[in-house]
Every structure is written in structure tokens, then in C-alpha cells.
Coordinates of C-alpha atoms and ligand atoms in Angstrom, one line a residue:
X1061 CA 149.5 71.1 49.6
X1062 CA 146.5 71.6 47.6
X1063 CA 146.2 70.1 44.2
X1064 CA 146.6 72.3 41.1
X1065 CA 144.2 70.9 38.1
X1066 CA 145.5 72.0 34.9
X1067 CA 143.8 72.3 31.2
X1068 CA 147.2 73.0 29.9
X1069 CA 149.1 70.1 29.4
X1070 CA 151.7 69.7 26.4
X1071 CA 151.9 67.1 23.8
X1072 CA 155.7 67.2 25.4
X1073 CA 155.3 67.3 29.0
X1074 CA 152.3 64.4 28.2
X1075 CA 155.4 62.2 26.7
X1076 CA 157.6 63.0 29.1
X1077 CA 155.1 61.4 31.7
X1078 CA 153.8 58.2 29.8
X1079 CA 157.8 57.4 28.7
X1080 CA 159.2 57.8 32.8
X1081 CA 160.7 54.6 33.9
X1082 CA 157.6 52.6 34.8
X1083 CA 158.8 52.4 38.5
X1084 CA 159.0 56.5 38.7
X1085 CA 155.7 56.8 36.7
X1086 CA 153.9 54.7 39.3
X1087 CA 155.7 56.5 41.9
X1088 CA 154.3 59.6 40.6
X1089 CA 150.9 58.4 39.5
X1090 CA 150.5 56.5 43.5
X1091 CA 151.8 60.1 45.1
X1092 CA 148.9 62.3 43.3
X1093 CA 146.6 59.4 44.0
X1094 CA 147.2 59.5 47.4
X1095 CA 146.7 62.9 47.5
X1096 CA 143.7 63.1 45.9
X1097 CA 142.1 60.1 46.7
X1098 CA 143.3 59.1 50.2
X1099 CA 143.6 55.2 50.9
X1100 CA 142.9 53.4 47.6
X1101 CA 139.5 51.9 46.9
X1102 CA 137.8 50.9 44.0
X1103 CA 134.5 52.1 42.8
X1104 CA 132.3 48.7 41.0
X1105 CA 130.6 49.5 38.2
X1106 CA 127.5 46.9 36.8
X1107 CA 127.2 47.5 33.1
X1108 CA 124.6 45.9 31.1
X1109 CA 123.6 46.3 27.3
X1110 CA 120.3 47.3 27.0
X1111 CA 119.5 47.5 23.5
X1112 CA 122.5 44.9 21.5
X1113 CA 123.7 45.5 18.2
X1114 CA 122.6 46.9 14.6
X1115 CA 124.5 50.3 15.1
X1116 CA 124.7 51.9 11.4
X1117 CA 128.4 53.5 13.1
X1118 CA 131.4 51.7 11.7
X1119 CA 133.5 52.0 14.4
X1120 CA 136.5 49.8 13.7
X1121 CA 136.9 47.9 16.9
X1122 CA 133.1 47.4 17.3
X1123 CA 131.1 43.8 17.7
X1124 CA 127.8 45.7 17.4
X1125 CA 128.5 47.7 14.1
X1126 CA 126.4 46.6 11.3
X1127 CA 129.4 47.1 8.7
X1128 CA 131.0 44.1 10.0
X1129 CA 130.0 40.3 9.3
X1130 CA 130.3 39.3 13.6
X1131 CA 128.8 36.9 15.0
X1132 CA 126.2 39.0 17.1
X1133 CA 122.8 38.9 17.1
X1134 CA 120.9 42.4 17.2
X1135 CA 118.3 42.4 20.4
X1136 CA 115.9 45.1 20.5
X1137 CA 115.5 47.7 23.6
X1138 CA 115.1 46.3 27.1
X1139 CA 112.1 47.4 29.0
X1140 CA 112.7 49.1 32.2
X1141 CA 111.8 46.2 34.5
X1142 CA 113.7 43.6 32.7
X1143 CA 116.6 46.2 33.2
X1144 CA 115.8 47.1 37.0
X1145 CA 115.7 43.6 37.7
X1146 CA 119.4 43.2 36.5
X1147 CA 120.4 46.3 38.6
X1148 CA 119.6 44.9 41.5
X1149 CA 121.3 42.0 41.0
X1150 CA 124.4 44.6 40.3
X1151 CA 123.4 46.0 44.0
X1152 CA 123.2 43.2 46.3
X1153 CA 126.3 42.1 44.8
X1154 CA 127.4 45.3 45.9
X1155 CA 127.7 47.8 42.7
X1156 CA 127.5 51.0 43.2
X1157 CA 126.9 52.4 39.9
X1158 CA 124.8 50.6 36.9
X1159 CA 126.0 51.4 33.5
X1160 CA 123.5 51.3 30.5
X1161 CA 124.9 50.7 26.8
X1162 CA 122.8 51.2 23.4
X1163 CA 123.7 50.6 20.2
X1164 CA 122.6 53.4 18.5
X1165 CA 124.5 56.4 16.6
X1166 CA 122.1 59.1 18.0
X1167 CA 119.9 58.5 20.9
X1168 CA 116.4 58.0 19.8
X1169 CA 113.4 60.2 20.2
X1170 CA 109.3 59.0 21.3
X1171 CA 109.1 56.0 23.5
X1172 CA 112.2 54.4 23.4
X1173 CA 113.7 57.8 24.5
X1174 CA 110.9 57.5 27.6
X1175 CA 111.7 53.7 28.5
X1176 CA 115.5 54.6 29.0
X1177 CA 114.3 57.4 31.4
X1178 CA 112.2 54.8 33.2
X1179 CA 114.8 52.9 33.1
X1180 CA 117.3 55.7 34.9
X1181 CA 114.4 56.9 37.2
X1182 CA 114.6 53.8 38.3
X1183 CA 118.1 52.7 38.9
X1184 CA 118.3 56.1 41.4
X1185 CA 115.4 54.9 42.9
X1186 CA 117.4 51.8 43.7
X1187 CA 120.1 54.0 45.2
X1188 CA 122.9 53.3 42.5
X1189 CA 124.5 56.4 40.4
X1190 CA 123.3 55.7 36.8
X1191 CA 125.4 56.0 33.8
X1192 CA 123.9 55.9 30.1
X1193 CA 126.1 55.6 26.9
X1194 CA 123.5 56.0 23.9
X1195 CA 125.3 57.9 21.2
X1196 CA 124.9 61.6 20.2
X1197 CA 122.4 63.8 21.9
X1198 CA 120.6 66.9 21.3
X1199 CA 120.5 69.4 23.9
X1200 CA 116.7 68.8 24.8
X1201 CA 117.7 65.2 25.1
X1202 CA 120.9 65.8 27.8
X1203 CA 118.0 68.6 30.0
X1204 CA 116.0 65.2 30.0
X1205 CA 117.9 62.9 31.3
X1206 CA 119.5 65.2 33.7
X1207 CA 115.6 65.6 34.8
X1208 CA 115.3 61.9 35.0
X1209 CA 118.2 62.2 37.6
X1210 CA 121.0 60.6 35.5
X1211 CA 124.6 61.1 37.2
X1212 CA 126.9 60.2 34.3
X1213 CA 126.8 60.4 30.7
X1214 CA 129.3 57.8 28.8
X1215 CA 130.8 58.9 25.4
X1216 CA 134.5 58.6 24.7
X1217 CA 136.6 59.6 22.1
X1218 CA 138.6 56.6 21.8
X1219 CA 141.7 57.8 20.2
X1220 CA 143.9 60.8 19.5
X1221 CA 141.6 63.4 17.4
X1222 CA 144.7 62.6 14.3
X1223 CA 144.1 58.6 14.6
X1224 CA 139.7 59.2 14.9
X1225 CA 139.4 59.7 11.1
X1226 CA 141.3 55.6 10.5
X1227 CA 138.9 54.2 13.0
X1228 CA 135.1 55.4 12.2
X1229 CA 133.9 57.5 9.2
X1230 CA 130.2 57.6 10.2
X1231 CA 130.6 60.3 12.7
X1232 CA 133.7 62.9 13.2
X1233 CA 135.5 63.9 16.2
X1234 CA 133.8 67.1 16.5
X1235 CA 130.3 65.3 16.6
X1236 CA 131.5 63.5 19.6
X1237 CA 132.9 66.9 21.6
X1238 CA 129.4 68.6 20.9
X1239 CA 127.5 65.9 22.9
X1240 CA 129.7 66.0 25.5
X1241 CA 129.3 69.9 25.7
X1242 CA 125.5 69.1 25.6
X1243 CA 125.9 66.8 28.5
X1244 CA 127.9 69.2 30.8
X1245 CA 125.6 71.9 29.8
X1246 CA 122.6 69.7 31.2
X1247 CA 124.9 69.5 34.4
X1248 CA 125.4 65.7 33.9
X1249 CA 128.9 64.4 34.9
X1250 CA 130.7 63.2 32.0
X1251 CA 132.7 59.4 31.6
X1252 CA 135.0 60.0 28.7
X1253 CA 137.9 57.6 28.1
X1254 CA 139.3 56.0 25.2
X1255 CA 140.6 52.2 23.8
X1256 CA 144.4 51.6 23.3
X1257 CA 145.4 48.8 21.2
X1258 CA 143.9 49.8 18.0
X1259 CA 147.3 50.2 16.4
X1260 CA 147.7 53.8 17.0
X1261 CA 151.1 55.1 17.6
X1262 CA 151.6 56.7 21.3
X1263 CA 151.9 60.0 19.8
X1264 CA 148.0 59.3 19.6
X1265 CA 147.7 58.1 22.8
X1266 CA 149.5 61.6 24.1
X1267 CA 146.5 63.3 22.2
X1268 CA 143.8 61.5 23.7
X1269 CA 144.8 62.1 27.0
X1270 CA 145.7 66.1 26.2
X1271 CA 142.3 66.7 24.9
X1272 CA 140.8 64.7 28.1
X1273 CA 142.2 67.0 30.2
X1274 CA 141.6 70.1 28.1
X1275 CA 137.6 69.6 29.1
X1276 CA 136.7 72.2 31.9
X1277 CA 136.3 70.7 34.2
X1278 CA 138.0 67.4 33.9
X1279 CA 135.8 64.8 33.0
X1280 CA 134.6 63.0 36.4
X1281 CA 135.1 59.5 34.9
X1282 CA 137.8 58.0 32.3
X1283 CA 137.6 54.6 31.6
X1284 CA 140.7 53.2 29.8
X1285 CA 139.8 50.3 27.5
X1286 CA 142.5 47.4 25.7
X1287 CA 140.8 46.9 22.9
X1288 CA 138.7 43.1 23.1
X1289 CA 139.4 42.0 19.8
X1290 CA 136.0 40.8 17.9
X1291 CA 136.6 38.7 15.1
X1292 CA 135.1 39.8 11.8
X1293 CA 136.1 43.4 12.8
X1294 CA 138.5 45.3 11.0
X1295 CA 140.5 45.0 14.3
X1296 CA 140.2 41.5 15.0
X1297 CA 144.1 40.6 14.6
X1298 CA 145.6 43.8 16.5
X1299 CA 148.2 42.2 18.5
X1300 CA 147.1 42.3 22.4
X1301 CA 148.0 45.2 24.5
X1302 CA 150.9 44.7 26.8
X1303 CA 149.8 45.0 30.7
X1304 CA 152.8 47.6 30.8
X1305 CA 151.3 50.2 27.8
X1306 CA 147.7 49.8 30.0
X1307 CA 149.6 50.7 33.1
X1308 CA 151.6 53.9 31.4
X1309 CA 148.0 54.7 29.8
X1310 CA 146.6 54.3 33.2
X1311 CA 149.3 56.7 35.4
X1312 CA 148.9 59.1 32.9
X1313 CA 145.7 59.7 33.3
X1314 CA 146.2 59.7 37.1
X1315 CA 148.9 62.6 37.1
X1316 CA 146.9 64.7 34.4
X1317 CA 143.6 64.3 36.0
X1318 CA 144.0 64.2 39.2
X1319 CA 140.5 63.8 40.6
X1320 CA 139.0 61.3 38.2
X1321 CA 137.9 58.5 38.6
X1322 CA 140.1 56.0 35.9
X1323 CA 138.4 53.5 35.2
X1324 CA 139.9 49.7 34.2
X1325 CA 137.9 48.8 32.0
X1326 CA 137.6 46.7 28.6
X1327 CA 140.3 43.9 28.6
X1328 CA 140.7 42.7 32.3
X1329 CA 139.8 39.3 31.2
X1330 CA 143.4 39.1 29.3
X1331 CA 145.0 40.5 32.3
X1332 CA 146.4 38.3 35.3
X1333 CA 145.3 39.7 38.9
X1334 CA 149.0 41.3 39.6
X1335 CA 148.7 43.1 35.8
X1336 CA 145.5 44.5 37.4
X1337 CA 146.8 45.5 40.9
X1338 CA 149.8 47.2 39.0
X1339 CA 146.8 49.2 37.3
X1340 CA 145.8 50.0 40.7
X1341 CA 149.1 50.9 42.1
X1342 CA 149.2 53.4 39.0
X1343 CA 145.8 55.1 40.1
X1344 CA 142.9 53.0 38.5
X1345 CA 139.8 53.5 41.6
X1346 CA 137.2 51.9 39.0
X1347 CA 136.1 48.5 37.5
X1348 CA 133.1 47.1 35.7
X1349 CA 131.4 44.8 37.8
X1350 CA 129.7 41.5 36.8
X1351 CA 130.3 39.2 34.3
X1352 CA 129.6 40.7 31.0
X1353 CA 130.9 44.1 29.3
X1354 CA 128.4 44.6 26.0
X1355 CA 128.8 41.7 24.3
X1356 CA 132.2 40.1 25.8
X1357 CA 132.9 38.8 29.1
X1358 CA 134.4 40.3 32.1
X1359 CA 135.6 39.0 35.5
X1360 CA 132.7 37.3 37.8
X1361 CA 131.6 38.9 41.2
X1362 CA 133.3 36.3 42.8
X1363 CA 136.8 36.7 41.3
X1364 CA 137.1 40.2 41.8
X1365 CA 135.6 40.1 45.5
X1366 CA 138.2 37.7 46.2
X1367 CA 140.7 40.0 44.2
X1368 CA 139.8 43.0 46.2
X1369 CA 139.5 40.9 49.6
X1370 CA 143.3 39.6 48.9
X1371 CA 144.7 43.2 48.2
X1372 CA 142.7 44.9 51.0
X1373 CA 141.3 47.5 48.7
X1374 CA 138.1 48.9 49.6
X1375 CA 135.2 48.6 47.0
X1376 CA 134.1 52.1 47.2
X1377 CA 130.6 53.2 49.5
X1378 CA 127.3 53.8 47.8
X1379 CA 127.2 57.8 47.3
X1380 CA 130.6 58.7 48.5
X1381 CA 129.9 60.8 45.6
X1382 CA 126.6 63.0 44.7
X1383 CA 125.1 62.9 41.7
X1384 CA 124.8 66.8 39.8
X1385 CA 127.9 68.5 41.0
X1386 CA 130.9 67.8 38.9
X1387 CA 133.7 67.3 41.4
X1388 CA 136.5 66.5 39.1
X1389 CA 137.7 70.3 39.2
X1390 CA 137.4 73.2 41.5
Ligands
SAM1061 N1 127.0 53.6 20.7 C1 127.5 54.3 21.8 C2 128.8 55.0 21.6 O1 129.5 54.7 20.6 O2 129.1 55.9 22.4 C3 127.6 53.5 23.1 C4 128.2 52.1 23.0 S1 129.9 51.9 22.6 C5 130.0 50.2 22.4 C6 130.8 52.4 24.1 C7 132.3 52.3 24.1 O3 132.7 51.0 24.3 C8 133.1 52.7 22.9 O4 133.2 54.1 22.7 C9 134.4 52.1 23.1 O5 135.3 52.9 23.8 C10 134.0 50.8 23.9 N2 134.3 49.6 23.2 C11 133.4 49.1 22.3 N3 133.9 48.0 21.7 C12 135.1 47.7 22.3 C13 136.1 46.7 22.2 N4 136.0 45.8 21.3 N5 137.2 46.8 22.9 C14 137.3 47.8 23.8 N6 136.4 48.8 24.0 C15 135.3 48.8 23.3
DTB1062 C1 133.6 51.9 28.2 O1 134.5 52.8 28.1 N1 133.8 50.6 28.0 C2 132.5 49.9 28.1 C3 131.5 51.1 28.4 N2 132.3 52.2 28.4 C4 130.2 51.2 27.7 C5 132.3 49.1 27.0 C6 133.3 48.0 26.7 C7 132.9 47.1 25.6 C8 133.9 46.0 25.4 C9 133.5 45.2 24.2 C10 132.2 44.5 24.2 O2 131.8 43.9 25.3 O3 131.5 44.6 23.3
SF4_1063 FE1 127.7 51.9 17.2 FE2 128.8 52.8 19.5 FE3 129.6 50.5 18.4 FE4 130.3 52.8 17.2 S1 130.9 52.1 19.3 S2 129.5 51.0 16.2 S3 128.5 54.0 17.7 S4 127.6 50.9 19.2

């Protein structure tokens, strides 16, 4: 039986998914996984920061925001070998994708605009999919780095469009839908996901995940973040999210997108191995890979080698998946 994508989804039918009994919803979420995905394996993803703090944004949850009194030190852009030579690293220790993060609200224009493509030119050269995240884009900018070769384009929207407006006022909702147009419209694949844990009620969970789905087609990758709390934030003391709300969050996803890749992302370091395979069981098939997120720290190499090894799950191969044709939808 083929698998029908749908753009449709209810605020209702969402709900009546995420509140199953977890042991159905997994059920469920494992059964379109399967389908979809065949044999479970799990794509790595290297992520570095190349250019560290001193975003004007205010985004609530965010160590790199220059409204909030953190701890961080702002860095200025990486060049392109000192990033390359960090890819690389990502490779041998077998990622498959390399992740770049900057700080900014808008991606800039002139040379720092040219480095990143360097940069991207040259992580494909290395035969990894590259992914950027560098804030809002204008159209010419998306045509540019689709010429540069770049697979994916990271931008999420965090939160249900209700709950957006109690977490950043520097940017709206709206600004963050008309880059991603841009980037589909350059033909980029898009990573779109969001955070849970930043006090939002479900019902704003539900959203997120309904206007995820809504995009045509499906965005290719959703990373699903816990929130890392970051002291001095306005979101520092946010009680942690419970393994079983990242696993609902998780499923979700899976049954509504059925051809995504859902990431695990933010937050495995407060999660215990099993809490992570039950992510897996519920349809994660991504990770970021290394050490470091932004500016927290992740699992090492070693650790989730060993995790992968013990489970028998596959890290997925280089290029199972082409850069330029969106494949989450048919
Ligand atoms: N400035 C760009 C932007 O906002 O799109 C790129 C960098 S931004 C740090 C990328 C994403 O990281 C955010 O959209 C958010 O989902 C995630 N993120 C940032 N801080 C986080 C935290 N403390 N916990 C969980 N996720 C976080
Ligand atoms: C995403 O969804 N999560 C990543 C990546 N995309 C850019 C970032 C997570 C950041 C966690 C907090 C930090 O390290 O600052
Ligand atoms: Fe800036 Fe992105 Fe952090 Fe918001 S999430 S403050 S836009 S770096």
C-alpha cells in the first residue's frame, strides 16, 4: 500500500495522535516508519557554529541573543578553511551531512555572504550534504546558495504560530514562512522543526506540527529540539522536558510526515540512551553528530557509535539521498 501524504491535518485529528496511549502511538509512528523508511537507520549530522553570538533577535530560549546577559562570547565569521577543516573531521568520523549555524537575523550581503558560499562549495566538494541556518533570506540570496550547491536550508518556526508572539518580538511568524518560501522557490530542501519545552501548552505544540505539514511538499527535514536551558535567558528555569512529551512530539511528526527525516536534536545530553532509542522506536532517523550543538554540548562520536553499534541501527550511507529534488512528497 502506497503512502498517502496529506496537507490537511486537523488541530483535532493532530490531538487525537500526540494524546494515543504512548504504546499505540509508537505502534503507529514504528508501522508508517517502516513503511516509509524500511529497516531503521539514522542519518549523523556534524553541526558547527560558524559565526557565535551578537544576534540583535530576542528569541527567548537563545544563548546567542544580545538581549540577554549569558555568558557567551560573540566570535566573528569563520573562514572557509577553518570550517572545511572541521568538516572533515565530521566525515572520517563518519557524518554525512555538515550543518552550518550563524547568528544573524538576516543573512548578510558582500563578502561574508561569499565566504559562507565557499564555505558550502566546499563541504559538497568533500562529499557531505550541506545545511546552512543564517536567518532570513532574500530571494537572490536562496538562487545563490542553491548555485553554490547547498542541499538544505535550516529555519524553524519553533512553536505554534499563537505561542511565536510570547517567545521573540524581533521578527514575526510570517517573516519566518517567507524565507522558507524563498528557499523552496530556489529548489533547496528545507529543515524546519521546532523546540518544546518553552512552556507552551500542547495545544501549541498541535499547531506547530499542523503548519509543518501544511508546507507543499513536506519539509524534507524536522528537527525536534527540548529546549537546553541557558541561564540568563528568559527561559533559563523552564522545568526540563519529560523523555515521554519528546517521544509524543517525535511520533507525531512520524505519522504526519511520513517521509521526513525527524531529527533528535537539541537536548540528547539530558536524555539516557533508552529515552533516546524510544525516540527512535517512535520514528526519529536523524541526530547531530559531534560533540557540540551551537554553543552547548552534545553526545561525543564515541558515545553514540557505541549507542548505534549496541541497537544495531544503521548510521545512514553518504548520498542515500540527492541533493535538489525534494523527496519528502510526491
Ligand atoms: N539565527 C538563525 C535562526 O534563528 O534561524 C540560526 C541559528 S538558531 C540558534 C537555530 C535554531 O536553534 C533555533 O531556531 C532553535 O530552534 C534552535 N535553538 C537555539 N537555541 C536553543 C536552545 N537553547 N534549546 C533548543 N533549541 C535551540
Ligand atoms: C536545530 O533545530 N537545532 C540546532 C540547529 N537546528 C541549528 C541548534 C540547537 C541549539 C541548541 C542550543 C545551543 O547549542 O546553543
Ligand atoms: Fe538570533 Fe537565531 Fe538566536 Fe534568534 S535563534 S537570537 S535569530 S541566533
Amino acid at each position: 500500500m502506497s503512502i498517502q501524504l496529506r496537507h490537511d491535518w486537523t488541530l483535532d485529528e493532530i490531538r487525537a495522535i500526540h494524546e494515543l496511549p504512548l504504546m499505540e502511538l509508537v505502534h503507529r509512528a514504528q508501522g508508517v516508519h517502516r513503511q516509509a523508511w524500511g529497516e531503521p537507520e539514522v542519518q549523523l549530522c556534524a553541526l558547527l557554529s560558524i559565526k557565535t553570538g551578537g544576534c540583535p533577535e530576542d528569541c527567548g530560549y537563545c544563548a546567542q541573543s544580545v538581549h540577554h546577559k549569558t555568558e557567551l562570547k560573540a566570535e566573528k565569521l569563520m573562514g572557509p578553511e577553518e570550517i572545511l577543516a572541521e568538516a572533515r573531521i565530521a566525515r572520517d568520523q563518519g557524518a554525512t551531512r555538515f550543518c552550518m549555524g550563524a547568528a544573524w537575523r538576516d543573512a548578510p550581503e558582500g563578502s561574508r555572504f561569499e565566504q559562507v558560499l565557499a564555505a558550502i562549495r566546499g563541504v559538497r566538494e568533500l562529499g557531505m550534504e550541506a545545511c546552512v541556518t543564517l536567518g532570513m533570506l532574500t530571494q537572490e540570496q536562496a538562487d545563490r546558495l542553491a548555485e553554490a550547491g547547498l542541499t538544505s536550508y535550516n529555519h524553524n518556526l519553533d512553536t505554534g504560530e499563537s505561542y511565536y508572539g510570547r517567545i521573540v518580538s524581533t521578527h514575526t511568524y510570517a517573516d519566518r514562512q517567507a524565507t522558507l518560501e524563498r528557499v523552496r522557490k530556489a529548489g533547496i530542501q528545507i529543515c524546519c522543526g521546532g523546540i518544546i519545552g518553552m512552556g507552551e501548552k500542547p495545544e501549541h505544540r498541535w499547531e506547530l506540527l499542523r503548519t509543518l505539514a501544511a508546507h507543499r511538499p513536506h519539509p524534507e527535514s524536522v528537527p525536534i529540539n527540548a529546549l537546553v536551558p541557558i541561564a540568563g535567558t528568559p527561559l533559563a528555569d523552564q522545568p526540563p522536558t519529560s523523555t515521554v512529551e519528546m517521544v509524543r512530539m517525535i511520533a507525531t511528526a512520524r505519522i504526519l510526515m511520513p517521509r521526513s527525516r525527524v531529527r533528535l536534536a537539541a537536548g540528547r545530553l539530558m536524555m539516557s540512551d533508552e529515552a533516546q532509542l524510544l525516540c527512535f522506536l517512535a520514528g526519529a532517523n536523524s541526530i547531530f553528530f559531534g560533540d557540540r550543538l551551537l554553543t552547548t554540548g552534545n553526545p561525543n562520536f564515541d558515545a553514540d557509535k557505541s549507542l548505534l553499534a549496541e541497537a544495531g541501527l544503521r548510521p545512514s550511507a553518504p548520498h542515500a539521498w540527492q541533493p535538489g529534488a525534494a523527496v519528502a512528497d510526491d
